[in-house]
CSV table of C-alpha atoms in Angstrom, one decimal:
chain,number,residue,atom,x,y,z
A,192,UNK,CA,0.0,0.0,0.0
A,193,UNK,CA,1.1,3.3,-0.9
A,194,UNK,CA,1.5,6.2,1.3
A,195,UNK,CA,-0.5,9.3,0.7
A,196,UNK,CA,2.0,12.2,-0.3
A,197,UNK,CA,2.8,15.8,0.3
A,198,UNK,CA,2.3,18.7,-2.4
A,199,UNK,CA,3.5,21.6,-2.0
A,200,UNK,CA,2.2,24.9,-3.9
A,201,UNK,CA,4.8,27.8,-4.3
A,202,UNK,CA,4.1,30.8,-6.0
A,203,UNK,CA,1.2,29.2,-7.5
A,204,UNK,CA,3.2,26.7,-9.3
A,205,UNK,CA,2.3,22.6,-7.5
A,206,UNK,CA,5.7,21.1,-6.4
A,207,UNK,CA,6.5,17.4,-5.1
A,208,UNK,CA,9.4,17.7,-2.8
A,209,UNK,CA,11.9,15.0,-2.5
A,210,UNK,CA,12.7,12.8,0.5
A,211,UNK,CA,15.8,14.9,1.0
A,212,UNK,CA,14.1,18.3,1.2
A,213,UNK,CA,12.6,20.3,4.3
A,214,UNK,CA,9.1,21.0,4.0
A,215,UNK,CA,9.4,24.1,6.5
A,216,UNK,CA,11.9,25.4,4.4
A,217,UNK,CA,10.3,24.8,1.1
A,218,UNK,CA,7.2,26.9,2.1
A,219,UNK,CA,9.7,29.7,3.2
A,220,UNK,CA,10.3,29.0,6.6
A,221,UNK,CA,13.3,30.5,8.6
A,222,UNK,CA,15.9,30.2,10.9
A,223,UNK,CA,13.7,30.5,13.9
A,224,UNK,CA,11.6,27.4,15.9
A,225,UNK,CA,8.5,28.3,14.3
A,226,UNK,CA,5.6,27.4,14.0
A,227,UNK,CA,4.8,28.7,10.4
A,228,UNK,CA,1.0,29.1,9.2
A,229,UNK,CA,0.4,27.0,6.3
A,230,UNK,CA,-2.5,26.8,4.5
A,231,UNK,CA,-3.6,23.6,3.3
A,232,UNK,CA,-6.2,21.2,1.1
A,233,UNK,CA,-6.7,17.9,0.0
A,234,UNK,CA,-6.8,16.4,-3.7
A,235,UNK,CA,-6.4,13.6,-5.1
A,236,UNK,CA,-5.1,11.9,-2.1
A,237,UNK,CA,-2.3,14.4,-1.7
A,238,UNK,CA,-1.9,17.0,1.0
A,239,UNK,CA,-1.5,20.2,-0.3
A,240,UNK,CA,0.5,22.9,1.3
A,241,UNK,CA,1.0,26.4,0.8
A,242,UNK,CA,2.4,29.4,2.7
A,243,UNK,CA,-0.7,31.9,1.2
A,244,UNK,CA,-4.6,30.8,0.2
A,245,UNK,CA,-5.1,29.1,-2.6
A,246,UNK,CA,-8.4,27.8,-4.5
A,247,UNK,CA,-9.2,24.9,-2.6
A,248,UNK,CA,-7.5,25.6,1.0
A,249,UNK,CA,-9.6,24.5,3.7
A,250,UNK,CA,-7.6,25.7,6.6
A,251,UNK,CA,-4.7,27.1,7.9
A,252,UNK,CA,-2.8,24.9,10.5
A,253,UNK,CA,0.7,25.7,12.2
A,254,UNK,CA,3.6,24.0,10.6
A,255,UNK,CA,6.8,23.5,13.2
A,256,UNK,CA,9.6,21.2,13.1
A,257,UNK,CA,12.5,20.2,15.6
A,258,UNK,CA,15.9,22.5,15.4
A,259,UNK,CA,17.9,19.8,14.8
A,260,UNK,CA,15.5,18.4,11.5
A,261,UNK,CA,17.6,16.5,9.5
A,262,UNK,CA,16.7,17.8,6.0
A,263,UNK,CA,17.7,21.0,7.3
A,264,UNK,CA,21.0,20.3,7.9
A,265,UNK,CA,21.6,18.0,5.0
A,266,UNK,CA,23.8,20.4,2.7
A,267,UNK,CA,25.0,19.5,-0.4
A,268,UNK,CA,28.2,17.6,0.6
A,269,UNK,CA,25.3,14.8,2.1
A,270,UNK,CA,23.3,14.8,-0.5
A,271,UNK,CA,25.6,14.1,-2.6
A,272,UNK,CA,25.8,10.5,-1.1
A,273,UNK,CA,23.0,9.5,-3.0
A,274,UNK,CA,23.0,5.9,-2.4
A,275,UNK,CA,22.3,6.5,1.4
A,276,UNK,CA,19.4,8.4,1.0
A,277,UNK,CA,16.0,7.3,-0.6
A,278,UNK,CA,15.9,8.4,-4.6
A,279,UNK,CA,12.7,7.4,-5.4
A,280,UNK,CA,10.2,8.6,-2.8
A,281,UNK,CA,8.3,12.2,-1.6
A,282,UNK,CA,7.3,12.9,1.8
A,283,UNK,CA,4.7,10.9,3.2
A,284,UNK,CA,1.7,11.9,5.0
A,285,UNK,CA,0.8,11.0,8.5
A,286,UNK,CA,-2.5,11.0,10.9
A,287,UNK,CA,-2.4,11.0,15.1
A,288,UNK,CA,-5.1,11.3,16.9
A,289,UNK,CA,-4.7,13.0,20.5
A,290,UNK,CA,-7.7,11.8,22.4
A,291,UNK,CA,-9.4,13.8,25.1
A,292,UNK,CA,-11.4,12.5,27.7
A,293,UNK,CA,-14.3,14.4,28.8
A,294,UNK,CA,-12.4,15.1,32.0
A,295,UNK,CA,-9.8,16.8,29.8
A,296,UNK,CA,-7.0,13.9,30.2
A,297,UNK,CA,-5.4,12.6,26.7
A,298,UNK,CA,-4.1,9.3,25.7
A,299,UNK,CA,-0.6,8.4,25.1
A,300,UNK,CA,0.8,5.3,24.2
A,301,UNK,CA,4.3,3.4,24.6
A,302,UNK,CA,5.7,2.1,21.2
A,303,UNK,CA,6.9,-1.3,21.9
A,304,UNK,CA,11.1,-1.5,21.9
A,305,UNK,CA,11.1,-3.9,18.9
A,306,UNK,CA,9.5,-1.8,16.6
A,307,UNK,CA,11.9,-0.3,13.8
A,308,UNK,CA,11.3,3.2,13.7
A,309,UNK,CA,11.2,5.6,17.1
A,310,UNK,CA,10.6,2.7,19.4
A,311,UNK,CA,9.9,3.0,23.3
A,312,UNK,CA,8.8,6.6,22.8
A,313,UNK,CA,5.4,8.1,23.9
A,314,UNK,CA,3.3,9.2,21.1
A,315,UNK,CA,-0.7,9.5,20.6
A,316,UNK,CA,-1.7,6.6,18.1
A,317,UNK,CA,-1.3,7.3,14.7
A,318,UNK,CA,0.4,5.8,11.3
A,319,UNK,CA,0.7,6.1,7.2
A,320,UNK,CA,-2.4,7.3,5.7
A,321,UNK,CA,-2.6,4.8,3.1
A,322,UNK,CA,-4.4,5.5,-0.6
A,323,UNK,CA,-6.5,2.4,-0.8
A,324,UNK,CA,-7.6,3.4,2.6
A,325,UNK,CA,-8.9,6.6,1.0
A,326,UNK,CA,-10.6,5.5,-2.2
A,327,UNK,CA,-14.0,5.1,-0.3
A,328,UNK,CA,-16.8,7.5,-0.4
A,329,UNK,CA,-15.0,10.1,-2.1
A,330,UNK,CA,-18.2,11.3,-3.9
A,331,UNK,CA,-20.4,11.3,-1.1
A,332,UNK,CA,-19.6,15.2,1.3
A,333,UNK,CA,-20.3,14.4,5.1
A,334,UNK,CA,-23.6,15.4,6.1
A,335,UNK,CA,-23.6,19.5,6.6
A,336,UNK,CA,-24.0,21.0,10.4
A,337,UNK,CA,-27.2,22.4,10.9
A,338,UNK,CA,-25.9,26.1,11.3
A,339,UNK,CA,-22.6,25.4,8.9
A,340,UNK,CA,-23.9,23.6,6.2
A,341,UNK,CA,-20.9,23.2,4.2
A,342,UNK,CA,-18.7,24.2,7.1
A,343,UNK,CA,-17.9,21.8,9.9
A,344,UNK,CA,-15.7,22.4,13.0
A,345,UNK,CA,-14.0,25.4,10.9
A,346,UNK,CA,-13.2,23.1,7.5
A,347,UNK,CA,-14.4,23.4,4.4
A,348,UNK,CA,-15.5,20.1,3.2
A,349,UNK,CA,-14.6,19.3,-0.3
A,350,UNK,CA,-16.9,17.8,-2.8
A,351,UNK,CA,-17.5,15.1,-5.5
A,352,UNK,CA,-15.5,14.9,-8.5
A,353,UNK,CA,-16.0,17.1,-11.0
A,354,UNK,CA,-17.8,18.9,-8.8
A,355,UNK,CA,-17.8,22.9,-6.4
A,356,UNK,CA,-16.1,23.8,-4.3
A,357,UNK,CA,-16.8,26.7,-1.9
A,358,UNK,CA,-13.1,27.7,-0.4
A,359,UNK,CA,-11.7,31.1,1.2
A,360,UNK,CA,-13.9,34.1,0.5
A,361,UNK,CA,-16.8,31.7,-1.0
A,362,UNK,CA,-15.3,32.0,-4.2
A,363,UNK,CA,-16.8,28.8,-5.9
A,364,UNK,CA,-13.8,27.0,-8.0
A,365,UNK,CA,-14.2,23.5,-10.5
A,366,UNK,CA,-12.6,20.7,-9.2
A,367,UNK,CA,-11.1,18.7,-12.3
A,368,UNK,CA,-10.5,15.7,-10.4
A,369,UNK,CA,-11.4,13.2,-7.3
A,370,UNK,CA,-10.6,14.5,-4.4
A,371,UNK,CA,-10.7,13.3,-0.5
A,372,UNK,CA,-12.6,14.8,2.0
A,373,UNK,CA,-11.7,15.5,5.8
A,374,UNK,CA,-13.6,12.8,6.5
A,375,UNK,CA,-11.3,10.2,5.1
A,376,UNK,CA,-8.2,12.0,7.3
A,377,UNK,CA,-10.3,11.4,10.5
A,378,UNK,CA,-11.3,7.7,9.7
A,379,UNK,CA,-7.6,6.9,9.0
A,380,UNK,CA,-7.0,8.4,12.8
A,381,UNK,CA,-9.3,6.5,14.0
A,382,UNK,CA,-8.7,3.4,12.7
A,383,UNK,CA,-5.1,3.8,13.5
A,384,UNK,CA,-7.2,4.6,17.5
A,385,UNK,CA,-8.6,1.2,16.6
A,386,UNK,CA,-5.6,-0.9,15.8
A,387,UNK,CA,-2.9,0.6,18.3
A,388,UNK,CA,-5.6,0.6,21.3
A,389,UNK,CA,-8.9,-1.5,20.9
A,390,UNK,CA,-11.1,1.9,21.0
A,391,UNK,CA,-14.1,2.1,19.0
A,392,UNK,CA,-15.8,6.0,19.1
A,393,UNK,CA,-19.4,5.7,18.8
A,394,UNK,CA,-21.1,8.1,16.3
A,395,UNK,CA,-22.4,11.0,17.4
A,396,UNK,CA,-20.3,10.9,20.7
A,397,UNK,CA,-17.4,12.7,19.8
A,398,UNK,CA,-16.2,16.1,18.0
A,399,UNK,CA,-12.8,16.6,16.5
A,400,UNK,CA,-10.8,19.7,15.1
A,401,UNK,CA,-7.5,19.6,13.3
A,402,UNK,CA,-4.5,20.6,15.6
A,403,UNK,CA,-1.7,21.4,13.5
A,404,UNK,CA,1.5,19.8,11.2
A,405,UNK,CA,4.7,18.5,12.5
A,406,UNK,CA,7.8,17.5,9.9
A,407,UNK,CA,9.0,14.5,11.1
A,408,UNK,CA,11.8,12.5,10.3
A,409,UNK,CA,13.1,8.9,11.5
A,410,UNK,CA,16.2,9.1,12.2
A,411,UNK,CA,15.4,12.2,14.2
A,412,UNK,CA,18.8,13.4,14.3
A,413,UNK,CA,21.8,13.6,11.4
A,414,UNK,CA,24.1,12.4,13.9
A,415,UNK,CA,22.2,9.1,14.8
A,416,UNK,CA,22.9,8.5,10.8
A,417,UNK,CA,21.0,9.5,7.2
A,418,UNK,CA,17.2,9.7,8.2
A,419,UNK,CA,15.0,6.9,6.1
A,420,UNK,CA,11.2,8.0,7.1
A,421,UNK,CA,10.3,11.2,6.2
A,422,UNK,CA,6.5,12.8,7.1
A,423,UNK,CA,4.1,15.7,7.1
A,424,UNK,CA,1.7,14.5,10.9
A,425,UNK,CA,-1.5,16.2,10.7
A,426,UNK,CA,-2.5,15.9,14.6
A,427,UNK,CA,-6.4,15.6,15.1
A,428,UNK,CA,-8.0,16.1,18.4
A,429,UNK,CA,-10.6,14.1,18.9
A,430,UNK,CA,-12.8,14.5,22.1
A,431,UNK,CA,-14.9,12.2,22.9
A,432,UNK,CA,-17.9,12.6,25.3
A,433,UNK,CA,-16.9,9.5,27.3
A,434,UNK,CA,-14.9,9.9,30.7
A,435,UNK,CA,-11.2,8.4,31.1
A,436,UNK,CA,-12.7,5.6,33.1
A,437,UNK,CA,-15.2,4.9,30.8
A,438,UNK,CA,-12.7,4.8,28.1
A,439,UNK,CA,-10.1,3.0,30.6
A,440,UNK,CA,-12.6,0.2,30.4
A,441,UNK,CA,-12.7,-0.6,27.0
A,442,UNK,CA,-9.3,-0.4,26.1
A,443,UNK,CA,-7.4,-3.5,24.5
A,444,UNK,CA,-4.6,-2.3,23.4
A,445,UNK,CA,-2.1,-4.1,20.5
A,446,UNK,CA,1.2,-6.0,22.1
A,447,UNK,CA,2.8,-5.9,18.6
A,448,UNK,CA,2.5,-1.4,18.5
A,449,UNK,CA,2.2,-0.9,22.6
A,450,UNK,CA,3.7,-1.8,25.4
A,451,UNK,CA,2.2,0.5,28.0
A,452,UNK,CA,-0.4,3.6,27.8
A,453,UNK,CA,-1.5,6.5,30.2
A,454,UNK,CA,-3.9,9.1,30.4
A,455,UNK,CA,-2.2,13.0,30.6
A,456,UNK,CA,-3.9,16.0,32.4
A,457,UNK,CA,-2.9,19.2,31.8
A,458,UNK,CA,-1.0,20.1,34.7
A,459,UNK,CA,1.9,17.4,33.6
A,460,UNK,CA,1.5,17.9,30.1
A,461,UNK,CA,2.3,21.5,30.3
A,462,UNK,CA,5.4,20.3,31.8
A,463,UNK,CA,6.3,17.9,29.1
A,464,UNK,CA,5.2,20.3,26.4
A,465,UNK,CA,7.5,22.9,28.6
A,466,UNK,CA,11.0,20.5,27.6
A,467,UNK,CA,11.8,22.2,24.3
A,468,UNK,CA,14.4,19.1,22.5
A,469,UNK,CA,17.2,21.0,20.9
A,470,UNK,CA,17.5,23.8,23.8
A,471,UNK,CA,19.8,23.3,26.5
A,472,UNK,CA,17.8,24.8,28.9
A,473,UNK,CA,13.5,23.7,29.2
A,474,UNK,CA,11.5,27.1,29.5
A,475,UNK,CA,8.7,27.5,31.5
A,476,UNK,CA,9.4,24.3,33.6
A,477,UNK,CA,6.9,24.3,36.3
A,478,UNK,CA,8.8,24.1,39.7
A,479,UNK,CA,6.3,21.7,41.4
A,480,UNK,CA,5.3,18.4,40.1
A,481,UNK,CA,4.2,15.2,41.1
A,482,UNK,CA,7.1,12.9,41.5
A,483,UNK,CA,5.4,10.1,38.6
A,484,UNK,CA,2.0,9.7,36.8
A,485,UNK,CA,0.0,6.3,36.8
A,486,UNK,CA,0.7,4.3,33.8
A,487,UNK,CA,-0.9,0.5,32.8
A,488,UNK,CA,2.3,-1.3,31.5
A,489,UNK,CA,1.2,-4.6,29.5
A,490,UNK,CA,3.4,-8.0,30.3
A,491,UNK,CA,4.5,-10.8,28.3
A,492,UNK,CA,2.2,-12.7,29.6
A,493,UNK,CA,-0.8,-11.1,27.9
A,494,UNK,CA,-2.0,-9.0,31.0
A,495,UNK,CA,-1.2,-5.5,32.4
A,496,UNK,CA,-0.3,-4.2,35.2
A,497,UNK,CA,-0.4,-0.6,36.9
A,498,UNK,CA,3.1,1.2,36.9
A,499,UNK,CA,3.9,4.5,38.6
A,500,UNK,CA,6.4,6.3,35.6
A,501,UNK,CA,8.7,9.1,37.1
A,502,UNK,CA,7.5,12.2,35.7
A,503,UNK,CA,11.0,12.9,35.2
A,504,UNK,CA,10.9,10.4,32.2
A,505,UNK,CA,8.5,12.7,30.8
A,506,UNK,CA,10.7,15.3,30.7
A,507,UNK,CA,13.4,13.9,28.6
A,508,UNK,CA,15.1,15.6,25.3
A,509,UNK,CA,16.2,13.8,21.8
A,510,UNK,CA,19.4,12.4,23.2
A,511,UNK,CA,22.3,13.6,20.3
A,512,UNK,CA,23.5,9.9,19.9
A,513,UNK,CA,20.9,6.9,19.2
A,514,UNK,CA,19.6,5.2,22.5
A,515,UNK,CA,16.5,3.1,23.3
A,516,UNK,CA,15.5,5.2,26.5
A,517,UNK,CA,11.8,6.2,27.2
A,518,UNK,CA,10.5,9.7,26.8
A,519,UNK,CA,8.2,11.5,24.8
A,520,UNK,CA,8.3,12.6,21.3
A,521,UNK,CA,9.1,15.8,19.8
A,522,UNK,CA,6.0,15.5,17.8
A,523,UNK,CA,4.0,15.0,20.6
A,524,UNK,CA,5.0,17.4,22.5
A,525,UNK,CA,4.3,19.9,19.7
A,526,UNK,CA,0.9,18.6,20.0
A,527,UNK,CA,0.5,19.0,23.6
A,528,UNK,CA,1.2,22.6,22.9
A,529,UNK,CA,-1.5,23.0,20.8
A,530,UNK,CA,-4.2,21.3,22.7
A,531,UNK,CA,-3.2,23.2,25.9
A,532,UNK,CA,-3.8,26.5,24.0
A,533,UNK,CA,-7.0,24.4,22.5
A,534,UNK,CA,-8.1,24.5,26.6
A,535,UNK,CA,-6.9,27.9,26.8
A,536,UNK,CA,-3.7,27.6,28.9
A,537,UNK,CA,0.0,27.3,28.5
A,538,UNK,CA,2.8,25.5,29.3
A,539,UNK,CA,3.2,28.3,32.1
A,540,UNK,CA,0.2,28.1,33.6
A,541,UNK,CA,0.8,25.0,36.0
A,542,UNK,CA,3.9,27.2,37.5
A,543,UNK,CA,1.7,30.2,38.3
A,544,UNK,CA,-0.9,28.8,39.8
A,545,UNK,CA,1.1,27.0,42.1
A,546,UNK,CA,2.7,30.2,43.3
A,547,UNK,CA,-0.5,31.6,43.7
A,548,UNK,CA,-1.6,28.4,45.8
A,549,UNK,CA,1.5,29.5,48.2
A,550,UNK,CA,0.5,33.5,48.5
């Protein structure tokens, strides 16, 4: 199965990057952390990207990456070794769904350490949005929101081929092809919720918005060797109307993918999100946290059991040399930026409030 890919549009003109370019920089990104705003649409099972509206944007999302992205630092000396790097490919798209309790905790999952790419890290579930899983329904728009109608959660859906399109400004533009709609975006996430944890949302029970884009690359760093995975992640939030416990209840999650999950509140995630990998020194660190967070680890025999995780393992950076030890993705914590602003707080505010808990 073939990935979906990444297309970019600059200065009008539609452009497929390589494997060996950076995205960020591509749309005109620059020397700073980020993130970018990028506006973006789907057609014909590609991600489009641009760094100004276009006839067919749906959104605008913030684009970041890590400081130390790979294809950032590849110059032309690296490139040059050609027969490291992948020839043949683009940049691949990728769906994670953070999933928020309705007591505002989110789930986060342990990839298992004999998985081949960024094992034993904490990430939301997520994967490859594959093209034969996006083939279905393509002609048939999602059902329009009562006050909306062809507007849903802030997206523009996208119609049947051949058909309108209503995008920025309600111009109307012909589409000249199939395109996919949001909706096949969200049931890749959740089937990737499905596989990697045993959760089935029921309709009608949950809302989700889009969060934002993270370049990602596997190797995450040039000096754990040439990078062979290379994505676009388009984080959805999902929140469901189920509590944590009620969710807790029906997880099962997948031996072969996970080896342990938790549930995150915001206090601690605002920590993690806090650790900035690449910086020497974490801003915003709240001073006062609980010494570990309550995790379910799964054993070898089949069953779980609970396990008390220092926070402290939270709060780990990309390490500059390659080593298996636990902590939580750059990527992720990205995404635990966003949905903290989502609740309207900040990385800051666990810090503050604790002071003021003192006075």
């Amino acid at each position: 199965m073939a990935a979906a890919r990444v297309l970019l549009l600059l200065s009008g003109r539609p452009v497929s990057p390589s494997f060996v370019q950076s995205v960020c920089r591509l749309l005109g990104a620059g020397p700073g952390l980020g993130p970018w705003a990028t506006h973006c649409g789907l057609k014909r099972g590609r991600l489009v990207l641009s760094d100004r509206p276009f006839p067919g944007a749906s959104t605008r999302l913030p684009l970041q990456r890590p400081p130390f992205c790979p294809f950032v630092a590849l110059d032309q000396q690296l490139r040059a070794r050609g027969a490291e790097l992948p020839t043949n490919r683009g940049v691949d798209l990728g769906v994670a769904v953070i999933l928020q309790s309705s007591d505002q905790t989110v789930l986060l999952t342990r990839r298992t350490r004999t998985l081949s790419v960024s094992p034993n890290l904490w990430v939301p579930p997520g994967g490859h949005v594959e093209l034969d899983e996006e083939v279905t329904s393509l002609l048939t728009p999602p059902s329009p929101c009562p006050e909306t109608r062809d507007l849903c959660l802030g997206l523009s859906w996208v119609w049947a081929e051949g058909g309108a399109h209503k995008g920025l400004g309600g111009v109307r533009h012909q589409r000249l092809g199939p395109v996919l709609s949001h909706s096949q975006l969200l049931d890749g996430g959740l089937r990737e919720l499905w596989e990697e944890s045993g959760l089935q949302l029921p309709q009608g029970q949950f809302s989700w918005v889009p969060l934002g884009l993270w370049e990602s690359a596997y190797p995450p760093r040039l000096s754990w060797g040439l990078p062979k995975y290379h994505h676009i992640i388009l984080y959805l939030l999902v929140v469901s109307q189920e509590s944590q416990q009620q969710l807790q209840a029906r997880i099962k999650p997948n031996p072969s993918e996970v080896s342990a999950f938790m549930w995150l509140g915001p206090d601690v995630a605002a920590a993690v999100a806090a650790t900035e990998d690449g910086t020497e020194t974490p801003r915003h660190l709240p001073q006062e946290l609980p010494p570990s967070v309550l995790t379910v680890e799964l054993a070898e025999d089949g069953g779980a059991r609970p396990l008390a995780l220092p926070v402290s393992t939270l709060l780990r950076t990309t390490p500059t040399t390659a080593e298996g030890k636990e902590r939580v993705s750059s990527g992720t914590k990205f995404a635990l930026r966003l949905w903290l602003q989502h609740l309207g707080r900040s990385p800051s505010d666990y810090s503050l409030r604790k002071r003021a808990r003192r006075l």
